[in-house]
Structures are given as C-alpha cells and as structure tokens.
XYZ file of N, CA and C in Angstrom:
378
model
N -130.713 29.630 68.093
C -130.479 28.217 68.294
C -131.794 27.543 68.659
N -132.029 26.371 68.102
C -133.263 25.647 68.345
C -133.280 25.114 69.769
N -134.409 25.292 70.429
C -134.605 24.762 71.768
C -135.827 23.849 71.777
N -135.709 22.719 72.456
C -136.781 21.751 72.555
C -137.058 21.464 74.026
N -138.328 21.418 74.384
C -138.729 21.137 75.751
C -139.805 20.063 75.734
N -139.508 18.917 76.339
C -140.473 17.833 76.439
C -141.292 17.967 77.716
N -142.518 17.492 77.664
C -143.372 17.459 78.838
C -144.431 16.386 78.644
N -145.139 16.062 79.708
C -146.243 15.126 79.630
C -145.965 13.748 80.183
N -144.729 13.470 80.583
C -144.412 12.170 81.141
C -145.003 11.995 82.524
N -144.961 10.760 83.005
C -145.493 10.466 84.325
C -145.670 8.984 84.532
N -146.405 8.657 85.584
C -146.713 7.275 85.921
C -148.061 6.891 85.335
N -148.123 5.716 84.743
C -149.368 5.244 84.165
C -149.398 3.723 84.229
N -150.569 3.167 84.457
C -150.699 1.719 84.497
C -150.729 1.154 83.086
N -150.333 -0.095 82.968
C -150.357 -0.760 81.676
C -151.755 -0.705 81.075
N -151.807 -0.432 79.781
C -153.073 -0.279 79.091
C -153.570 1.149 79.044
N -152.945 2.026 79.812
C -153.346 3.416 79.853
C -152.712 4.238 78.750
N -152.898 5.550 78.846
C -152.445 6.461 77.803
C -151.741 7.671 78.390
N -150.846 8.232 77.610
C -150.188 9.489 77.902
C -150.005 10.253 76.605
N -149.968 11.566 76.706
C -149.637 12.397 75.567
C -148.429 13.244 75.903
N -147.356 13.033 75.161
C -146.143 13.804 75.339
C -146.138 14.996 74.397
N -145.515 16.068 74.842
C -145.405 17.272 74.035
C -143.943 17.642 73.854
N -143.629 18.135 72.682
C -142.303 18.658 72.381
C -142.493 20.062 71.837
N -142.211 21.045 72.667
C -142.347 22.440 72.271
C -141.029 22.926 71.685
N -141.097 23.455 70.479
C -139.906 23.878 69.760
C -139.895 25.390 69.574
N -138.708 25.956 69.620
C -138.538 27.377 69.376
C -137.167 27.619 68.765
N -137.019 28.743 68.102
C -135.736 29.116 67.541
C -135.472 28.647 66.129
N -136.441 28.017 65.477
C -136.248 27.600 64.095
C -136.224 28.813 63.182
N -135.340 28.781 62.205
C -135.268 29.838 61.204
C -136.056 29.483 59.960
N -136.593 28.279 59.916
C -137.397 27.808 58.802
C -138.565 26.993 59.323
N -139.659 26.985 58.568
C -140.809 26.168 58.927
C -140.657 24.729 58.443
N -139.591 24.451 57.726
C -139.329 23.129 57.176
C -138.310 22.426 58.061
N -138.766 21.495 58.876
C -137.882 20.751 59.752
C -138.531 19.433 60.139
N -137.795 18.633 60.877
C -138.292 17.337 61.315
C -138.120 17.205 62.820
N -139.045 16.505 63.445
C -138.987 16.218 64.870
C -139.084 14.709 65.069
N -138.188 14.172 65.859
C -138.205 12.755 66.167
C -138.342 12.517 67.651
N -138.991 11.423 67.995
C -139.114 10.985 69.380
C -138.248 9.751 69.595
N -137.477 9.775 70.665
C -136.645 8.653 71.077
C -136.949 8.308 72.520
N -136.548 7.113 72.928
C -136.678 6.733 74.322
C -135.468 5.919 74.737
N -135.176 5.954 76.032
C -134.023 5.251 76.554
C -134.304 4.761 77.961
N -134.117 3.473 78.160
C -134.226 2.866 79.471
C -132.820 2.682 80.041
N -132.672 2.624 81.369
C -131.355 2.435 81.972
C -130.653 1.200 81.425
N -129.406 1.371 81.012
C -128.630 0.268 80.494
C -128.919 -0.104 79.056
N -129.821 0.607 78.408
C -130.171 0.308 77.029
C -129.826 1.475 76.117
N -129.713 1.168 74.836
C -129.433 2.200 73.851
C -130.669 3.047 73.597
N -130.433 4.289 73.232
C -131.525 5.157 72.856
C -132.103 4.688 71.522
N -133.408 4.483 71.484
C -134.045 3.956 70.293
C -135.074 4.929 69.737
N -135.150 4.954 68.422
C -136.128 5.794 67.766
C -137.528 5.231 67.912
N -138.485 6.109 68.124
C -139.875 5.727 68.322
C -140.748 6.191 67.165
N -140.639 7.461 66.833
C -141.475 8.041 65.794
C -140.870 9.356 65.347
N -141.249 9.808 64.164
C -140.800 11.114 63.710
C -141.795 11.669 62.709
N -141.702 12.976 62.501
C -142.612 13.661 61.605
C -141.848 14.750 60.868
N -142.200 14.934 59.610
C -141.649 16.010 58.804
C -142.687 17.108 58.690
N -142.313 18.323 59.056
C -143.253 19.435 58.945
C -143.418 19.911 57.512
N -142.522 19.504 56.619
C -142.611 19.903 55.227
C -143.794 19.247 54.529
N -143.934 17.940 54.714
C -144.988 17.200 54.033
C -145.929 16.471 54.981
N -145.689 16.600 56.290
C -146.505 15.985 57.333
C -146.446 14.463 57.302
N -145.438 13.908 56.648
C -145.257 12.461 56.670
C -144.845 12.011 58.066
N -145.342 10.857 58.457
C -145.046 10.302 59.772
C -144.427 8.917 59.639
N -143.637 8.556 60.649
C -142.922 7.289 60.650
C -142.972 6.705 62.055
N -143.081 5.378 62.127
C -143.213 4.707 63.412
C -142.332 3.470 63.465
N -141.736 3.242 64.618
C -141.048 1.989 64.858
C -142.071 0.860 64.930
N -141.658 -0.327 64.526
C -142.572 -1.462 64.532
C -143.158 -1.722 65.914
N -142.388 -1.452 66.952
C -142.813 -1.750 68.305
C -143.974 -0.881 68.785
N -144.232 0.239 68.104
C -145.279 1.154 68.555
C -146.370 1.365 67.523
N -146.245 0.787 66.346
C -147.260 0.958 65.316
C -148.617 0.485 65.816
N -149.623 1.281 65.557
C -150.969 0.959 65.989
C -151.293 1.419 67.387
N -150.273 1.827 68.154
C -150.485 2.276 69.527
C -150.136 3.744 69.727
N -149.114 4.223 69.031
C -148.656 5.605 69.169
C -149.034 6.400 67.935
N -149.295 7.676 68.137
C -149.596 8.579 67.041
C -148.827 9.880 67.231
N -148.082 10.282 66.211
C -147.358 11.541 66.257
C -148.131 12.574 65.451
N -148.176 13.788 65.944
C -148.891 14.854 65.271
C -148.251 16.186 65.626
N -148.683 17.222 64.957
C -148.130 18.543 65.226
C -149.219 19.600 65.251
N -148.959 20.640 65.997
C -149.793 21.830 66.019
C -148.896 22.959 65.545
N -149.033 23.323 64.293
C -148.147 24.305 63.701
C -148.232 25.647 64.426
N -149.440 26.045 64.779
C -149.624 27.335 65.425
C -148.904 27.408 66.764
N -148.781 26.285 67.447
C -148.145 26.250 68.757
C -146.693 25.775 68.701
N -146.207 25.468 67.499
C -144.851 24.946 67.336
C -144.595 23.763 68.267
N -145.550 22.868 68.315
C -145.491 21.734 69.225
C -145.791 20.441 68.480
N -145.016 19.418 68.781
C -145.245 18.078 68.262
C -145.675 17.192 69.416
N -146.688 16.383 69.186
C -147.234 15.519 70.214
C -146.965 14.056 69.897
N -146.880 13.269 70.935
C -146.821 11.821 70.803
C -147.901 11.242 71.694
N -148.997 10.825 71.075
C -150.086 10.194 71.796
C -149.772 8.717 71.944
N -149.682 8.248 73.170
C -149.302 6.875 73.459
C -150.477 6.162 74.106
N -151.003 5.170 73.419
C -152.119 4.380 73.909
C -151.682 2.938 74.133
N -152.503 2.207 74.874
C -152.233 0.793 75.150
C -150.803 0.590 75.629
N -150.395 1.384 76.586
C -149.014 1.359 77.048
C -148.651 0.032 77.703
N -147.413 -0.368 77.488
C -146.865 -1.599 78.030
C -145.677 -1.276 78.926
N -145.302 -2.223 79.762
C -144.160 -2.019 80.648
C -142.892 -1.719 79.861
N -142.734 -2.324 78.697
C -141.540 -2.096 77.896
C -141.480 -0.712 77.275
N -142.547 0.068 77.410
C -142.527 1.452 76.950
C -141.872 2.381 77.968
N -141.547 1.869 79.129
C -140.923 2.665 80.175
C -139.574 3.209 79.720
N -139.304 4.456 80.036
C -138.037 5.062 79.700
C -138.132 6.574 79.710
N -137.010 7.210 79.480
C -136.975 8.653 79.312
C -137.163 8.957 77.839
N -138.125 9.787 77.540
C -138.451 10.124 76.165
C -137.867 11.481 75.805
N -137.183 11.525 74.676
C -136.541 12.729 74.184
C -137.081 13.079 72.806
N -137.102 14.348 72.498
C -137.359 14.756 71.134
C -136.102 15.387 70.552
N -135.956 15.233 69.255
C -134.801 15.744 68.531
C -135.270 16.491 67.301
N -134.447 17.417 66.842
C -134.785 18.227 65.682
C -133.694 18.138 64.627
N -134.098 18.252 63.391
C -133.169 18.321 62.279
C -133.862 19.065 61.150
N -133.116 19.407 60.126
C -133.684 20.167 59.012
C -134.623 19.318 58.169
N -134.469 18.008 58.257
C -135.328 17.067 57.547
C -135.206 15.710 58.216
N -136.084 14.808 57.884
C -135.998 13.461 58.422
C -134.703 12.829 57.933
N -133.833 12.379 58.847
C -132.569 11.768 58.428
C -132.787 10.514 57.595
N -131.753 10.141 56.840
C -131.847 8.959 56.003
C -132.111 7.722 56.854
N -131.594 7.701 58.074
C -131.891 6.645 59.030
C -132.377 7.293 60.322
N -133.676 7.541 60.428
C -134.189 8.287 61.584
C -134.242 7.483 62.871
N -133.928 6.191 62.817
C -134.038 5.325 63.983
C -132.787 5.298 64.837
N -131.719 5.918 64.365
C -130.473 5.991 65.113
C -130.228 7.426 65.538
N -129.994 7.631 66.811
C -129.854 8.975 67.346
C -128.700 9.740 66.708
N -127.643 9.038 66.301
C -126.486 9.691 65.721
C -126.750 10.363 64.394
N -127.837 10.010 63.744
C -128.181 10.618 62.461
C -128.899 11.950 62.617
N -129.293 12.277 63.824
C -129.949 13.554 64.081
C -128.899 14.580 64.494
N -128.741 15.609 63.679
C -127.670 16.586 63.869
C -128.158 17.913 64.440
N -129.410 17.972 64.809
C -129.943 19.180 65.408
C -129.953 19.105 66.922
N -130.905 19.781 67.519
C -130.975 19.895 68.970
C -131.735 18.732 69.595
N -131.472 18.529 70.877
C -132.175 17.544 71.693
C -132.765 18.231 72.910
N -133.924 17.754 73.338
C -134.489 18.205 74.592
C -133.857 17.457 75.755
N -134.274 17.805 76.968
C -133.700 17.175 78.146
C -134.458 15.936 78.600
N -135.579 15.642 78.000
C -136.284 14.406 78.255
C -137.403 14.517 79.265
N -138.353 13.604 79.151
C -139.429 13.473 80.122
C -139.626 11.984 80.403
N -139.767 11.642 81.671
C -139.775 10.241 82.075
C -141.175 9.645 82.006
N -141.239 8.438 81.460
C -142.472 7.670 81.390
C -142.258 6.357 82.120
N -143.118 6.060 83.079
C -143.054 4.805 83.820
C -144.399 4.107 83.699
N -144.388 2.915 83.138
C -145.589 2.110 82.970
C -145.499 0.932 83.929
N -146.453 0.831 84.839
C -146.421 -0.232 85.832
C -147.577 -1.204 85.606
N -147.392 -2.463 85.992
C -148.426 -3.482 85.784
C -149.697 -3.190 86.558
C-alpha cells in the first residue's frame, strides 16, 4: 500500500520561503502522479500543484504560478514543493496525494483515488 509522509512545514514571515517534501513508498510502478493540496480552517481543500512521474509534466493553480515550483527526486522517491514569496493566504495544512496518473481534474481532491498523507502545517505571518 502506498504511504505518503509530508514534512517541511512551519512558521514563516510573508515574503519568505519554505520547501515541503512528500516522501512516497509502496508504489508498485514508477509511473504515478503526486499532487499537493492545502486546506485552511473552514475552507475547502484546494489543489495547489501536481506532477506526473511518467513525463515530468507539472501543473500549477493560478494562485501560485510564478511563486511555487514542484519537482521530484526519483532516487529518493520524494516530491518537493518549493514555495517562494509566501503570502498570508498561503496559510494552511498542506497534503500530498497519489494516484496512478494525473486525474482529469487534478484540482478537486475527490478525483484523487490513491493515498493521502497526514499533512504538514504552514503558517505565514505578516
């Protein structure tokens, strides 16, 4: 069974940077997709970014384009989310999700049918 573990969250001032990690294990194939989501209290979980390990294609929500970068380290089975120029609205619990491929609608959590990590908290303060 696929297991995902997020790390790298913490407190950061606006304009600063964080790098989140999603360590994956238990895949039976090297062809899969990893997505990053975030959720603030009282709000819906929203898609942030995702990557396909098959073709290394990347996708970004409009709200983070130009500020966030998703990448992978195949040897370490880890996907990273480099977050720069952080804003207060980036605050939330960040989760990674896995699926066999990038879903037809990767921005909705319900389209991801694989595993989810337990999340790592990001707090951006003024």
